[in-house]
CSV table of C-alpha atoms in Angstrom, one decimal:
chain,number,residue,atom,x,y,z
Y,1,MET,CA,33.0,-7.2,-84.7
Y,2,PRO,CA,29.8,-7.0,-82.6
Y,3,GLU,CA,29.4,-4.1,-80.4
Y,4,GLY,CA,29.0,-6.3,-77.3
Y,5,LEU,CA,32.4,-7.8,-78.0
Y,6,LYS,CA,34.0,-4.4,-78.3
Y,7,ASP,CA,32.4,-3.4,-75.0
Y,8,ALA,CA,33.7,-6.5,-73.3
Y,9,GLU,CA,37.2,-5.9,-74.6
Y,10,LYS,CA,37.1,-2.3,-73.4
Y,11,CYS,CA,35.9,-3.5,-70.0
Y,12,ILE,CA,38.9,-5.9,-69.8
Y,13,GLU,CA,41.3,-3.2,-71.0
Y,14,LEU,CA,40.0,-0.8,-68.3
Y,15,ASP,CA,40.2,-3.4,-65.5
Y,16,PRO,CA,41.9,-6.7,-66.4
Y,17,THR,CA,41.0,-8.2,-63.0
Y,18,PHE,CA,37.2,-7.7,-63.5
Y,19,SER,CA,35.9,-11.2,-64.3
Y,20,LYS,CA,32.6,-10.0,-65.8
Y,21,GLY,CA,34.5,-8.6,-68.8
Y,22,TYR,CA,35.9,-12.1,-69.5
Y,23,THR,CA,32.5,-13.8,-68.9
Y,24,ARG,CA,30.8,-11.4,-71.3
Y,25,LYS,CA,33.5,-11.6,-74.0
Y,26,GLY,CA,33.6,-15.4,-73.7
Y,27,ALA,CA,29.8,-15.7,-73.9
Y,28,ILE,CA,29.8,-13.6,-77.1
Y,29,GLN,CA,32.6,-15.6,-78.7
Y,30,PHE,CA,30.7,-18.8,-77.7
Y,31,PHE,CA,27.5,-17.5,-79.3
Y,32,MET,CA,29.5,-16.8,-82.4
Y,33,LYS,CA,30.7,-20.4,-82.3
Y,34,GLU,CA,34.3,-19.3,-81.9
Y,35,TYR,CA,34.8,-21.9,-79.2
Y,36,ASP,CA,38.6,-21.8,-79.3
Y,37,LYS,CA,38.6,-18.1,-78.7
Y,38,ALA,CA,36.0,-18.3,-76.0
Y,39,MET,CA,38.0,-20.9,-74.1
Y,40,GLU,CA,41.1,-18.7,-74.3
Y,41,THR,CA,39.0,-15.8,-72.9
Y,42,TYR,CA,37.6,-17.8,-70.1
Y,43,GLN,CA,41.1,-19.2,-69.2
Y,44,GLU,CA,42.5,-15.7,-69.2
Y,45,GLY,CA,39.8,-14.6,-66.8
Y,46,LEU,CA,40.6,-17.6,-64.6
Y,47,LYS,CA,44.1,-16.3,-64.2
Y,48,HIS,CA,42.6,-13.3,-62.3
Y,49,ASP,CA,39.8,-15.1,-60.6
Y,50,PRO,CA,40.5,-18.9,-60.4
Y,51,SER,CA,37.4,-19.8,-58.5
Y,52,ASN,CA,34.9,-17.9,-60.6
Y,53,GLN,CA,32.1,-20.3,-61.4
Y,54,GLU,CA,30.9,-18.5,-64.6
Y,55,LEU,CA,34.4,-18.7,-66.0
Y,56,LEU,CA,34.8,-22.4,-65.0
Y,57,ASP,CA,31.4,-23.2,-66.6
Y,58,GLY,CA,32.4,-21.3,-69.7
Y,59,VAL,CA,35.5,-23.5,-70.1
Y,60,LYS,CA,33.4,-26.6,-69.6
Y,61,ARG,CA,30.9,-25.6,-72.2
Y,62,CYS,CA,33.7,-24.8,-74.7
Y,63,ILE,CA,35.3,-28.2,-74.1
Y,64,GLN,CA,31.9,-29.9,-74.7
Y,65,GLN,CA,31.5,-28.2,-78.0
Y,66,ILE,CA,35.1,-28.9,-79.1
Y,67,ASN,CA,34.7,-32.5,-78.1
Y,68,LYS,CA,31.5,-32.8,-80.2
Y,69,ALA,CA,33.6,-32.3,-83.3
Y,70,ASN,CA,36.2,-34.8,-82.2
Y,71,ARG,CA,33.5,-37.4,-81.6
Y,72,GLY,CA,31.9,-36.7,-85.0
Y,73,GLU,CA,28.7,-35.4,-83.5
Y,74,LEU,CA,28.5,-32.3,-85.8
Y,75,THR,CA,26.6,-32.3,-89.0
Y,76,PRO,CA,28.7,-31.7,-92.1
Y,77,GLU,CA,27.2,-28.2,-92.3
Y,78,GLU,CA,28.2,-27.4,-88.7
Y,79,LEU,CA,31.7,-28.7,-89.3
Y,80,LYS,CA,32.1,-26.7,-92.5
Y,81,GLU,CA,30.8,-23.5,-90.8
Y,82,ARG,CA,33.2,-24.0,-87.9
Y,83,GLN,CA,36.2,-24.7,-90.1
Y,84,GLY,CA,35.3,-21.7,-92.3
Y,85,LYS,CA,35.3,-19.4,-89.3
Y,86,ALA,CA,38.6,-20.8,-88.1
Y,87,MET,CA,40.2,-20.3,-91.5
Y,88,GLN,CA,39.5,-16.6,-91.2
Y,89,ASP,CA,41.7,-16.5,-88.0
Y,90,PRO,CA,45.2,-15.2,-88.9
Y,91,GLU,CA,46.7,-17.4,-86.1
Y,92,ILE,CA,45.2,-20.5,-87.7
Y,93,GLN,CA,46.4,-19.4,-91.1
Y,94,ASN,CA,49.9,-18.9,-89.8
Y,95,ILE,CA,49.9,-22.4,-88.2
Y,96,LEU,CA,48.7,-24.0,-91.4
Y,97,THR,CA,51.2,-22.3,-93.7
Y,98,ASP,CA,54.2,-23.0,-91.4
Y,99,PRO,CA,56.2,-25.7,-93.2
Y,100,VAL,CA,57.2,-27.4,-89.9
Y,101,MET,CA,53.5,-27.6,-88.8
Y,102,ARG,CA,52.5,-28.9,-92.3
Y,103,GLN,CA,55.0,-31.8,-91.8
Y,104,VAL,CA,53.7,-32.4,-88.3
Y,105,LEU,CA,50.1,-32.7,-89.6
Y,106,ILE,CA,51.3,-35.1,-92.3
Y,107,ASP,CA,53.0,-37.2,-89.6
Y,108,PHE,CA,49.8,-37.2,-87.6
Y,109,GLN,CA,48.1,-38.9,-90.6
Y,110,GLU,CA,50.9,-41.2,-91.6
Y,111,ASN,CA,53.1,-41.9,-88.6
Y,112,PRO,CA,51.4,-42.0,-85.2
Y,113,ARG,CA,54.8,-42.6,-83.4
Y,114,ALA,CA,56.3,-39.4,-84.9
Y,115,ALA,CA,53.1,-37.6,-84.0
Y,116,GLN,CA,53.6,-38.6,-80.3
Y,117,ASP,CA,57.2,-37.3,-80.5
Y,118,HIS,CA,56.0,-34.0,-81.9
Y,119,LEU,CA,53.6,-33.5,-79.0
Y,120,LYS,CA,56.5,-33.5,-76.6
Y,121,ASN,CA,57.4,-30.1,-78.1
Y,122,PRO,CA,55.3,-27.5,-76.1
Y,123,GLY,CA,55.1,-25.1,-79.0
Y,124,VAL,CA,53.9,-27.8,-81.4
Y,125,LYS,CA,51.5,-29.2,-78.8
Y,126,GLN,CA,50.0,-25.7,-78.3
Y,127,LYS,CA,49.5,-25.2,-82.0
Y,128,ILE,CA,47.9,-28.6,-82.4
Y,129,GLN,CA,45.6,-27.8,-79.5
Y,130,LYS,CA,44.6,-24.6,-81.2
Y,131,LEU,CA,43.8,-26.5,-84.4
Y,132,VAL,CA,41.7,-29.0,-82.5
Y,133,SER,CA,39.9,-26.3,-80.6
Y,134,ALA,CA,39.1,-24.5,-83.8
Y,135,GLY,CA,37.8,-27.7,-85.5
Y,136,ILE,CA,40.5,-27.8,-88.1
Y,137,VAL,CA,42.0,-31.1,-86.8
Y,138,GLN,CA,40.0,-33.9,-85.3
Y,139,MET,CA,41.5,-36.2,-82.7
Y,140,LYS,CA,39.6,-39.5,-82.5
């Protein structure tokens, strides 16, 4: 873990309401191309400072990067790198090894109506959003 990331996490630990900690942590995660984690960090910061422009801009940049993958605008190398990083995330690994989520992902490919039903479940929807943000699943 980069030292800057450790410093930002310590900053947040010492004062969870200090928005600079979130902007720094999010910027480092963004630079590391961990857009899903960066977006979570920026959103967490917005809970403490909802009008902070740096945090709002960070969320916007993350969404733009995530949408690039969904629009097919990444090179195969960029997509492979992004997916490789995501697969190192224990949360992603847990989602992909969950038998229920595996069936949900199969339904997304084979049965769009069932997929829509799955998205009504908040837990499933959150996990799908995590996979999309990480670049594992593409929604076109």
